[in-house]
CSV table of C-alpha atoms in Angstrom, one decimal:
chain,number,residue,atom,x,y,z
A,15,UNK,CA,0.0,0.0,0.0
A,16,UNK,CA,1.7,3.2,-1.2
A,17,UNK,CA,-0.5,5.9,0.3
A,18,UNK,CA,-1.1,7.2,-3.2
A,19,UNK,CA,-3.8,5.3,-5.0
A,20,UNK,CA,-4.4,5.5,-8.8
A,21,UNK,CA,-7.3,4.2,-10.8
A,22,UNK,CA,-7.7,2.5,-13.1
A,23,UNK,CA,-4.5,0.5,-13.3
A,24,UNK,CA,-4.9,-0.2,-17.0
A,25,UNK,CA,-6.9,1.8,-19.6
A,26,UNK,CA,-7.3,1.2,-23.3
A,27,UNK,CA,-9.1,3.9,-25.2
A,28,UNK,CA,-9.7,4.9,-28.8
A,29,UNK,CA,-8.6,8.3,-30.1
A,30,UNK,CA,-12.1,9.7,-30.0
A,31,UNK,CA,-12.9,8.6,-26.4
A,32,UNK,CA,-13.0,10.7,-23.3
A,33,UNK,CA,-11.7,9.2,-20.1
A,34,UNK,CA,-10.3,10.3,-16.7
A,35,UNK,CA,-7.5,9.1,-14.5
A,36,UNK,CA,-7.9,9.4,-10.8
A,37,UNK,CA,-5.4,9.9,-8.0
A,38,UNK,CA,-6.0,10.0,-4.3
A,39,UNK,CA,-3.4,10.5,-1.6
A,40,UNK,CA,-3.9,9.6,2.1
A,41,UNK,CA,-0.7,11.2,3.3
A,42,UNK,CA,-1.9,14.7,4.2
A,43,UNK,CA,0.4,16.2,1.6
A,44,UNK,CA,-0.3,19.6,0.0
A,45,UNK,CA,1.3,19.1,-3.4
A,46,UNK,CA,0.3,16.7,-6.2
A,47,UNK,CA,1.9,15.9,-9.5
A,48,UNK,CA,1.2,14.2,-12.8
A,49,UNK,CA,4.2,12.6,-14.6
A,50,UNK,CA,4.3,10.7,-17.9
A,51,UNK,CA,6.7,7.8,-18.3
A,52,UNK,CA,7.3,6.5,-21.8
A,53,UNK,CA,9.6,3.8,-22.8
A,54,UNK,CA,13.3,4.9,-23.2
A,55,UNK,CA,12.5,8.5,-22.1
A,56,UNK,CA,13.2,10.3,-18.9
A,57,UNK,CA,10.2,10.9,-16.6
A,58,UNK,CA,8.3,13.9,-17.8
A,59,UNK,CA,6.6,16.3,-15.4
A,60,UNK,CA,3.2,17.3,-16.7
A,61,UNK,CA,1.4,19.3,-14.0
A,62,UNK,CA,1.9,20.4,-10.4
A,63,UNK,CA,-0.8,21.5,-7.9
A,64,UNK,CA,0.1,23.1,-4.6
A,65,UNK,CA,-2.8,23.6,-2.2
A,66,UNK,CA,-5.2,23.0,-5.1
A,67,UNK,CA,-3.7,25.7,-7.2
A,68,UNK,CA,-1.9,24.8,-10.4
A,69,UNK,CA,1.7,25.9,-10.2
A,70,UNK,CA,3.2,24.2,-13.2
A,71,UNK,CA,2.0,23.3,-16.7
A,72,UNK,CA,4.9,21.8,-18.5
A,73,UNK,CA,3.8,22.7,-22.1
A,74,UNK,CA,1.3,19.8,-22.0
A,75,UNK,CA,-1.1,19.6,-25.0
A,76,UNK,CA,-4.7,20.7,-24.3
A,77,UNK,CA,-6.0,17.2,-24.8
A,78,UNK,CA,-4.8,16.5,-21.3
A,79,UNK,CA,-6.8,18.5,-18.7
A,80,UNK,CA,-6.0,18.3,-15.0
A,81,UNK,CA,-8.4,18.9,-12.1
A,82,UNK,CA,-7.6,19.2,-8.4
A,83,UNK,CA,-10.8,19.6,-6.4
A,84,UNK,CA,-8.9,19.4,-3.1
A,85,UNK,CA,-5.4,18.6,-1.7
A,86,UNK,CA,-6.2,14.8,-1.6
A,87,UNK,CA,-7.6,14.3,-5.1
A,88,UNK,CA,-6.2,14.8,-8.6
A,89,UNK,CA,-7.7,13.9,-11.9
A,90,UNK,CA,-6.4,13.9,-15.4
A,91,UNK,CA,-9.1,14.2,-18.1
A,92,UNK,CA,-8.2,12.8,-21.5
A,93,UNK,CA,-9.8,13.4,-24.8
A,94,UNK,CA,-8.9,12.9,-28.5
A,95,UNK,CA,-5.6,11.3,-27.6
A,96,UNK,CA,-3.0,10.2,-30.0
A,97,UNK,CA,-1.2,6.8,-30.1
A,98,UNK,CA,2.0,8.5,-28.9
A,99,UNK,CA,0.2,9.4,-25.7
A,100,UNK,CA,0.4,5.7,-24.7
A,101,UNK,CA,2.5,5.5,-21.6
A,102,UNK,CA,2.5,4.9,-17.8
A,103,UNK,CA,0.9,7.9,-16.1
A,104,UNK,CA,2.2,8.4,-12.6
A,105,UNK,CA,0.7,10.5,-9.8
A,106,UNK,CA,2.8,11.7,-6.9
A,107,UNK,CA,2.4,13.8,-3.8
A,108,UNK,CA,4.8,15.7,-1.5
A,109,UNK,CA,4.7,17.5,1.7
A,110,UNK,CA,5.5,21.2,1.9
A,111,UNK,CA,5.7,21.5,-1.8
A,112,UNK,CA,8.2,24.1,-3.1
A,113,UNK,CA,10.9,23.7,-0.4
A,114,UNK,CA,12.4,20.9,-2.5
A,115,UNK,CA,13.6,18.7,0.4
A,116,UNK,CA,10.6,16.5,0.8
A,117,UNK,CA,10.5,13.4,-1.3
A,118,UNK,CA,7.8,12.5,-3.9
A,119,UNK,CA,5.5,9.6,-3.0
A,120,UNK,CA,4.2,7.8,-6.1
A,121,UNK,CA,1.2,5.8,-7.0
A,122,UNK,CA,1.5,2.6,-9.0
A,123,UNK,CA,0.4,4.4,-12.2
A,124,UNK,CA,-2.1,3.9,-14.9
A,125,UNK,CA,-0.9,2.1,-18.0
A,126,UNK,CA,-2.7,3.9,-20.9
A,127,UNK,CA,-2.9,2.4,-24.3
A,128,UNK,CA,-4.4,4.6,-27.1
A,129,UNK,CA,-5.6,2.6,-30.1
B,18,UNK,CA,20.3,25.0,-13.3
B,19,UNK,CA,20.0,21.5,-12.0
B,20,UNK,CA,20.9,18.3,-13.8
B,21,UNK,CA,21.5,14.7,-12.9
B,22,UNK,CA,23.4,12.1,-14.8
B,23,UNK,CA,23.2,8.4,-14.2
B,24,UNK,CA,26.4,7.0,-15.7
B,25,UNK,CA,25.2,3.5,-16.5
B,26,UNK,CA,22.0,2.6,-18.3
B,27,UNK,CA,22.4,-1.1,-17.4
B,28,UNK,CA,24.3,-2.9,-14.6
B,29,UNK,CA,24.6,-6.6,-14.2
B,30,UNK,CA,25.9,-8.2,-11.0
B,31,UNK,CA,25.9,-11.7,-9.6
B,32,UNK,CA,23.7,-12.5,-6.6
B,33,UNK,CA,25.6,-11.9,-3.4
B,34,UNK,CA,28.1,-9.5,-4.9
B,35,UNK,CA,28.2,-5.7,-4.3
B,36,UNK,CA,26.1,-3.2,-6.2
B,37,UNK,CA,27.2,0.2,-7.3
B,38,UNK,CA,24.9,2.5,-9.2
B,39,UNK,CA,26.5,5.8,-10.1
B,40,UNK,CA,24.9,9.3,-10.1
B,41,UNK,CA,26.4,12.7,-10.6
B,42,UNK,CA,24.5,15.9,-10.2
B,43,UNK,CA,24.8,19.7,-10.6
B,44,UNK,CA,22.8,22.2,-8.7
B,45,UNK,CA,23.0,26.0,-8.2
B,46,UNK,CA,21.4,25.7,-4.7
B,47,UNK,CA,21.9,23.3,-1.8
B,48,UNK,CA,20.5,20.1,-3.3
B,49,UNK,CA,18.3,17.4,-2.0
B,50,UNK,CA,19.0,14.1,-3.5
B,51,UNK,CA,16.9,10.9,-3.7
B,52,UNK,CA,17.1,7.4,-5.0
B,53,UNK,CA,14.0,5.6,-6.2
B,54,UNK,CA,13.4,2.0,-7.3
B,55,UNK,CA,10.8,0.9,-9.8
B,56,UNK,CA,9.8,-2.7,-10.3
B,57,UNK,CA,7.9,-3.6,-13.6
B,58,UNK,CA,4.5,-2.0,-13.9
B,59,UNK,CA,4.8,-0.3,-10.5
B,60,UNK,CA,5.3,3.3,-9.3
B,61,UNK,CA,8.6,4.6,-8.0
B,62,UNK,CA,9.4,3.7,-4.4
B,63,UNK,CA,11.7,5.9,-2.3
B,64,UNK,CA,14.9,4.1,-1.3
B,65,UNK,CA,16.7,7.0,0.5
B,66,UNK,CA,17.1,10.7,0.7
B,67,UNK,CA,19.8,13.2,1.4
B,68,UNK,CA,18.8,16.6,2.7
B,69,UNK,CA,22.0,18.2,4.1
B,70,UNK,CA,22.2,16.1,7.2
B,71,UNK,CA,24.6,13.2,7.4
B,72,UNK,CA,26.5,12.6,4.2
B,73,UNK,CA,26.2,8.8,4.4
B,74,UNK,CA,22.5,8.0,4.1
B,75,UNK,CA,21.0,4.6,4.9
B,76,UNK,CA,17.9,3.5,3.1
B,77,UNK,CA,15.6,0.5,2.9
B,78,UNK,CA,16.5,-3.0,1.8
B,79,UNK,CA,20.2,-2.6,2.7
B,80,UNK,CA,20.9,0.3,0.3
B,81,UNK,CA,23.0,3.3,1.2
B,82,UNK,CA,24.4,6.3,-0.6
B,83,UNK,CA,27.1,8.8,0.1
B,84,UNK,CA,26.9,12.5,-0.7
B,85,UNK,CA,30.2,13.8,-1.9
B,86,UNK,CA,30.1,17.5,-2.6
B,87,UNK,CA,33.6,17.7,-4.0
B,88,UNK,CA,32.8,15.1,-6.6
B,89,UNK,CA,29.2,16.1,-7.1
B,90,UNK,CA,28.2,12.5,-6.7
B,91,UNK,CA,25.6,10.5,-4.9
B,92,UNK,CA,26.3,6.8,-5.8
B,93,UNK,CA,24.0,4.1,-4.5
B,94,UNK,CA,25.5,0.9,-3.0
B,95,UNK,CA,24.6,-2.3,-1.5
B,96,UNK,CA,27.0,-4.9,-0.1
B,97,UNK,CA,25.3,-8.0,-1.4
B,98,UNK,CA,22.8,-8.1,-4.2
B,99,UNK,CA,19.6,-10.1,-4.0
B,100,UNK,CA,17.5,-11.4,-6.8
B,101,UNK,CA,14.6,-9.1,-5.7
B,102,UNK,CA,16.9,-6.1,-6.3
B,103,UNK,CA,16.5,-6.5,-10.0
B,104,UNK,CA,14.6,-3.3,-11.1
B,105,UNK,CA,15.2,0.2,-12.5
B,106,UNK,CA,16.8,2.8,-10.2
B,107,UNK,CA,16.4,6.6,-10.6
B,108,UNK,CA,18.6,9.3,-9.1
B,109,UNK,CA,16.7,12.6,-8.4
B,110,UNK,CA,17.9,16.0,-7.5
B,111,UNK,CA,15.8,19.0,-6.3
B,112,UNK,CA,16.8,22.3,-4.8
B,113,UNK,CA,15.3,24.7,-2.2
B,114,UNK,CA,14.5,27.4,-4.8
B,115,UNK,CA,10.8,26.7,-4.4
B,116,UNK,CA,10.0,25.7,-8.0
B,117,UNK,CA,8.7,22.2,-7.5
B,118,UNK,CA,11.5,21.0,-9.7
B,119,UNK,CA,12.6,17.4,-9.2
B,120,UNK,CA,15.0,16.4,-11.9
B,121,UNK,CA,15.1,12.7,-12.7
B,122,UNK,CA,18.0,10.8,-14.1
B,123,UNK,CA,17.4,8.5,-17.1
B,124,UNK,CA,17.5,5.4,-14.9
B,125,UNK,CA,19.8,2.4,-14.4
B,126,UNK,CA,18.4,-1.0,-15.0
B,127,UNK,CA,19.9,-3.5,-12.5
B,128,UNK,CA,20.1,-7.1,-13.5
B,129,UNK,CA,21.0,-9.7,-10.8
B,130,UNK,CA,22.3,-13.0,-12.1
B,131,UNK,CA,21.8,-16.3,-10.2
């Protein structure tokens, strides 16, 4: 049990579908993150939320839309994705976001396949 | 600017022999450094962290790392490899500039031979 829970674990969707990824953290952290992990590429930061406010959007295409209703929940809404968006999407949280000395805690990820 | 370099993309060791995974970093501020492990189809699990306290850091599963400022290194070691250590390992640097920037290395895949 990681303290950060992601659902679903696996998702297959067509390019015209709309789906959402969900992340919940039970650690009392104030910052939450979405990362994309593709084969043979470094981990890519997508979005950061601190106290529910978006503080980072790392030039992510608009077909990815994040939502953070409170400090414990984070969503990633997906629509009209491309096959190259297939990847492992990782959610993470950290305490006292911004000071840089608190570690990230990761969920187990959602394996997304776009057909 | 921060950066982190993991010097080996793949490392193979025999079970019971020492493990050394190398990481070099650069940072304009006082860095915090982390090592994570990722098993297949899992998230990243924190092994250990350095945040300006003791330079020799002990982590979980028998791993440790030494912060060497003069060499800008933070290598991960374990005295005796176990089959269950086979995974991908990531070195991460962040600073205290308040920009939520965690810079990840490209990973080292550790293979443990029976």
